[in-house]
CSV table of C-alpha atoms in Angstrom, one decimal:
chain,number,residue,atom,x,y,z
A,1,MET,CA,43.5,85.9,42.2
A,2,THR,CA,45.5,83.2,41.4
A,3,THR,CA,44.5,79.5,41.8
A,4,ASP,CA,47.1,76.7,42.9
A,5,ASN,CA,45.8,73.6,42.1
A,6,THR,CA,48.5,71.3,44.2
A,7,MET,CA,47.1,69.1,46.9
A,8,ASN,CA,49.1,69.4,50.4
A,9,ARG,CA,47.6,67.6,53.7
A,10,ARG,CA,45.3,70.5,54.4
A,11,THR,CA,43.6,70.7,51.1
A,12,PHE,CA,43.0,66.5,50.9
A,13,MET,CA,41.8,67.1,55.1
A,14,LYS,CA,39.2,69.7,54.1
A,15,ALA,CA,38.1,67.8,51.3
A,16,GLY,CA,37.7,65.2,52.8
A,17,ALA,CA,35.8,66.2,55.6
A,18,ALA,CA,34.0,68.0,53.8
A,19,THR,CA,32.9,64.1,51.4
A,20,ILE,CA,32.0,62.9,55.1
A,21,GLY,CA,30.3,65.4,56.1
A,22,ALA,CA,27.9,65.2,53.0
A,23,ALA,CA,27.5,61.5,53.4
A,24,CYS,CA,26.7,61.7,56.8
A,25,ALA,CA,23.9,64.2,55.8
A,26,GLY,CA,22.2,61.8,53.8
A,27,THR,CA,22.0,59.6,56.9
A,28,ILE,CA,20.8,60.9,59.5
A,29,ALA,CA,17.7,61.9,58.6
A,30,PRO,CA,15.9,57.8,58.7
A,31,PHE,CA,17.5,57.6,62.0
A,32,THR,CA,15.1,61.4,64.0
A,33,PRO,CA,12.0,61.4,65.8
A,34,ALA,CA,9.4,61.8,63.1
A,35,ALA,CA,10.8,58.7,60.7
A,36,VAL,CA,9.7,56.3,63.7
A,37,GLN,CA,6.4,57.9,64.0
A,38,ALA,CA,6.2,57.8,60.5
A,39,ALA,CA,6.7,54.4,61.0
A,40,ASN,CA,4.4,53.8,63.3
A,41,ALA,CA,2.1,55.3,61.4
A,42,LYS,CA,2.6,53.3,58.0
A,43,GLY,CA,0.7,50.4,57.8
A,44,GLY,CA,-1.9,50.1,61.4
A,45,THR,CA,1.5,47.6,62.2
A,46,GLY,CA,-0.9,46.5,65.9
A,47,TYR,CA,2.3,48.1,67.6
A,48,ASP,CA,2.0,50.9,70.5
A,49,ALA,CA,5.7,52.4,69.2
A,50,SER,CA,8.7,51.5,67.6
A,51,ALA,CA,11.9,52.9,68.5
A,52,PHE,CA,15.6,53.0,66.8
A,53,THR,CA,17.8,50.8,68.4
A,54,VAL,CA,21.1,48.3,68.4
A,55,CYS,CA,21.3,44.9,68.4
A,56,ASP,CA,24.2,44.1,71.0
A,57,MET,CA,24.8,40.2,70.4
A,58,CYS,CA,27.6,40.2,68.8
A,59,PHE,CA,30.5,43.2,67.8
A,60,ASN,CA,28.7,44.0,64.9
A,61,ARG,CA,25.9,46.0,66.5
A,62,CYS,CA,23.8,46.4,63.7
A,63,GLY,CA,21.3,48.7,63.8
A,64,ALA,CA,17.4,47.7,64.2
A,65,ILE,CA,14.2,48.6,65.1
A,66,ALA,CA,12.1,47.4,68.3
A,67,ARG,CA,8.3,47.5,67.8
A,68,LEU,CA,6.7,47.9,71.6
A,69,ARG,CA,3.2,46.6,72.5
A,70,GLY,CA,2.1,47.3,76.3
A,71,GLY,CA,5.7,48.7,76.9
A,72,ARG,CA,7.3,45.8,75.6
A,73,VAL,CA,8.9,45.0,73.5
A,74,VAL,CA,7.8,41.9,71.3
A,75,LYS,CA,9.6,41.7,68.0
A,76,LEU,CA,13.1,42.9,66.3
A,77,ASP,CA,12.6,43.9,63.2
A,78,PRO,CA,15.6,45.1,60.7
A,79,ASN,CA,16.1,48.8,60.3
A,80,PRO,CA,16.5,49.2,56.5
A,81,HIS,CA,18.5,52.3,56.5
A,82,PHE,CA,21.4,50.7,58.2
A,83,VAL,CA,24.6,50.5,55.7
A,84,LYS,CA,26.8,48.5,58.0
A,85,SER,CA,23.9,45.0,58.5
A,86,ARG,CA,22.2,45.5,54.7
A,87,GLY,CA,18.9,46.2,56.5
A,88,MET,CA,19.4,42.5,58.1
A,89,LEU,CA,19.6,41.2,61.1
A,90,CYS,CA,20.0,38.0,62.1
A,91,GLY,CA,18.9,34.9,63.8
A,92,ARG,CA,21.3,35.9,67.3
A,93,GLY,CA,20.6,39.6,66.8
A,94,ALA,CA,16.5,38.2,66.3
A,95,ALA,CA,16.2,36.5,69.5
A,96,GLY,CA,18.3,39.1,70.9
A,97,ILE,CA,14.9,39.8,73.1
A,98,GLY,CA,15.1,36.6,75.5
A,99,GLN,CA,18.2,38.4,76.7
A,100,LEU,CA,16.0,41.6,77.2
A,101,TYR,CA,13.4,38.9,79.6
A,102,ASP,CA,15.1,35.4,80.1
A,103,LYS,CA,13.9,34.6,83.3
A,104,ASP,CA,16.7,32.3,84.3
A,105,ARG,CA,19.0,36.3,83.5
A,106,LEU,CA,20.5,37.6,86.7
A,107,ARG,CA,18.7,40.4,88.0
A,108,GLU,CA,21.0,40.9,91.4
A,109,PRO,CA,23.9,39.8,92.4
A,110,LEU,CA,25.0,36.3,93.7
A,111,LEU,CA,27.0,34.9,96.7
A,112,ARG,CA,27.9,31.7,96.8
A,113,VAL,CA,27.4,29.6,99.7
A,114,GLY,CA,28.9,26.6,99.3
A,115,LYS,CA,31.6,25.0,96.9
A,116,ARG,CA,32.2,25.3,93.5
A,117,GLY,CA,29.7,23.2,91.8
A,118,GLU,CA,27.1,23.0,94.6
A,119,GLY,CA,25.1,25.7,92.8
A,120,ARG,CA,24.1,27.6,96.1
A,121,TRP,CA,24.1,30.5,96.1
A,122,LYS,CA,22.4,33.6,98.5
A,123,SER,CA,21.1,37.7,97.1
A,124,VAL,CA,22.7,40.2,98.3
A,125,SER,CA,22.9,44.1,98.0
A,126,TRP,CA,24.1,45.8,95.3
A,127,GLU,CA,26.6,48.0,97.7
A,128,TYR,CA,27.5,44.5,99.6
A,129,ALA,CA,28.8,43.1,95.8
A,130,LEU,CA,30.4,46.1,95.1
A,131,ASN,CA,32.4,46.5,98.5
A,132,LEU,CA,33.1,43.1,97.9
A,133,ALA,CA,35.1,43.2,94.3
A,134,ALA,CA,37.4,46.4,95.9
A,135,GLU,CA,38.3,44.8,98.9
A,136,ARG,CA,39.5,42.0,96.4
A,137,TYR,CA,40.1,44.4,93.3
A,138,LEU,CA,42.6,45.8,96.6
A,139,ASP,CA,43.3,43.1,98.1
A,140,ILE,CA,45.6,41.5,94.5
A,141,ALA,CA,47.0,45.4,94.0
A,142,LYS,CA,48.2,45.3,97.1
A,143,LYS,CA,50.2,41.7,96.6
A,144,TYR,CA,50.9,41.6,93.1
A,145,THR,CA,51.0,45.1,92.3
A,146,ARG,CA,47.7,46.7,90.1
A,147,CYS,CA,49.0,45.2,87.4
A,148,GLY,CA,48.5,41.6,88.9
A,149,VAL,CA,44.7,42.1,87.4
A,150,VAL,CA,44.0,41.0,83.9
A,151,PHE,CA,41.3,42.3,83.3
A,152,TYR,CA,39.2,40.4,79.9
A,153,PHE,CA,36.1,42.1,78.3
A,154,GLY,CA,34.2,41.1,74.8
A,155,SER,CA,33.2,43.4,72.3
A,156,ASP,CA,30.4,44.3,73.5
A,157,MET,CA,28.9,47.9,73.8
A,158,GLN,CA,30.4,48.3,77.2
A,159,THR,CA,33.5,47.6,76.7
A,160,PRO,CA,34.5,51.1,76.5
A,161,PHE,CA,33.8,51.5,80.4
A,162,ALA,CA,35.5,48.1,80.8
A,163,ARG,CA,39.2,49.7,78.7
A,164,ARG,CA,38.8,52.9,81.5
A,165,PHE,CA,38.1,51.2,84.5
A,166,ALA,CA,41.4,49.4,83.5
A,167,GLU,CA,43.1,52.1,82.8
A,168,ALA,CA,41.2,54.2,86.3
A,169,PHE,CA,41.6,50.8,88.6
A,170,GLY,CA,46.2,50.6,86.7
A,171,SER,CA,46.4,47.6,85.2
A,172,HIS,CA,48.3,47.3,81.2
A,173,ASN,CA,46.4,44.4,81.0
A,174,VAL,CA,43.8,44.5,79.1
A,175,ALA,CA,42.5,41.9,76.8
A,176,THR,CA,39.6,41.1,74.5
A,177,GLN,CA,38.4,39.9,71.4
A,178,GLU,CA,38.0,42.4,69.3
């Protein structure tokens, strides 16, 4: 049996995959449901449940632990096992509960009924809002081609869906802040 110690692309890829697999295997354990239950049981935190989640307040998507009481998120803690954020959560991330429960957040589609700036709106059904949006997209496509629509979106977790929508619509005009 001969051994060849030369490094080629195939050998390099195998070694890289094995290294990444070994590194990932050590990080999966802290994210299991058993780990969440253990975190809840440890020290009597006063919370009914905890759930691992990811902050969506900026592009970093730091790991967090949502603490629940009565089925409502009451606190967001940093996930100490989340390597990217080094077990920390910034002020914006900790305030993410406000985004979830803010009394002024949109809960249904609204349609402007007055002139811009008047602040006059009416509630409409999702079906009506989606049909109106589709109509307007198709009007633009008919008049300017599908590339007449520019899709601009942020860097949150909806980005892959927005990219796919632009692609499915047929527009190559995509801009993002990523």
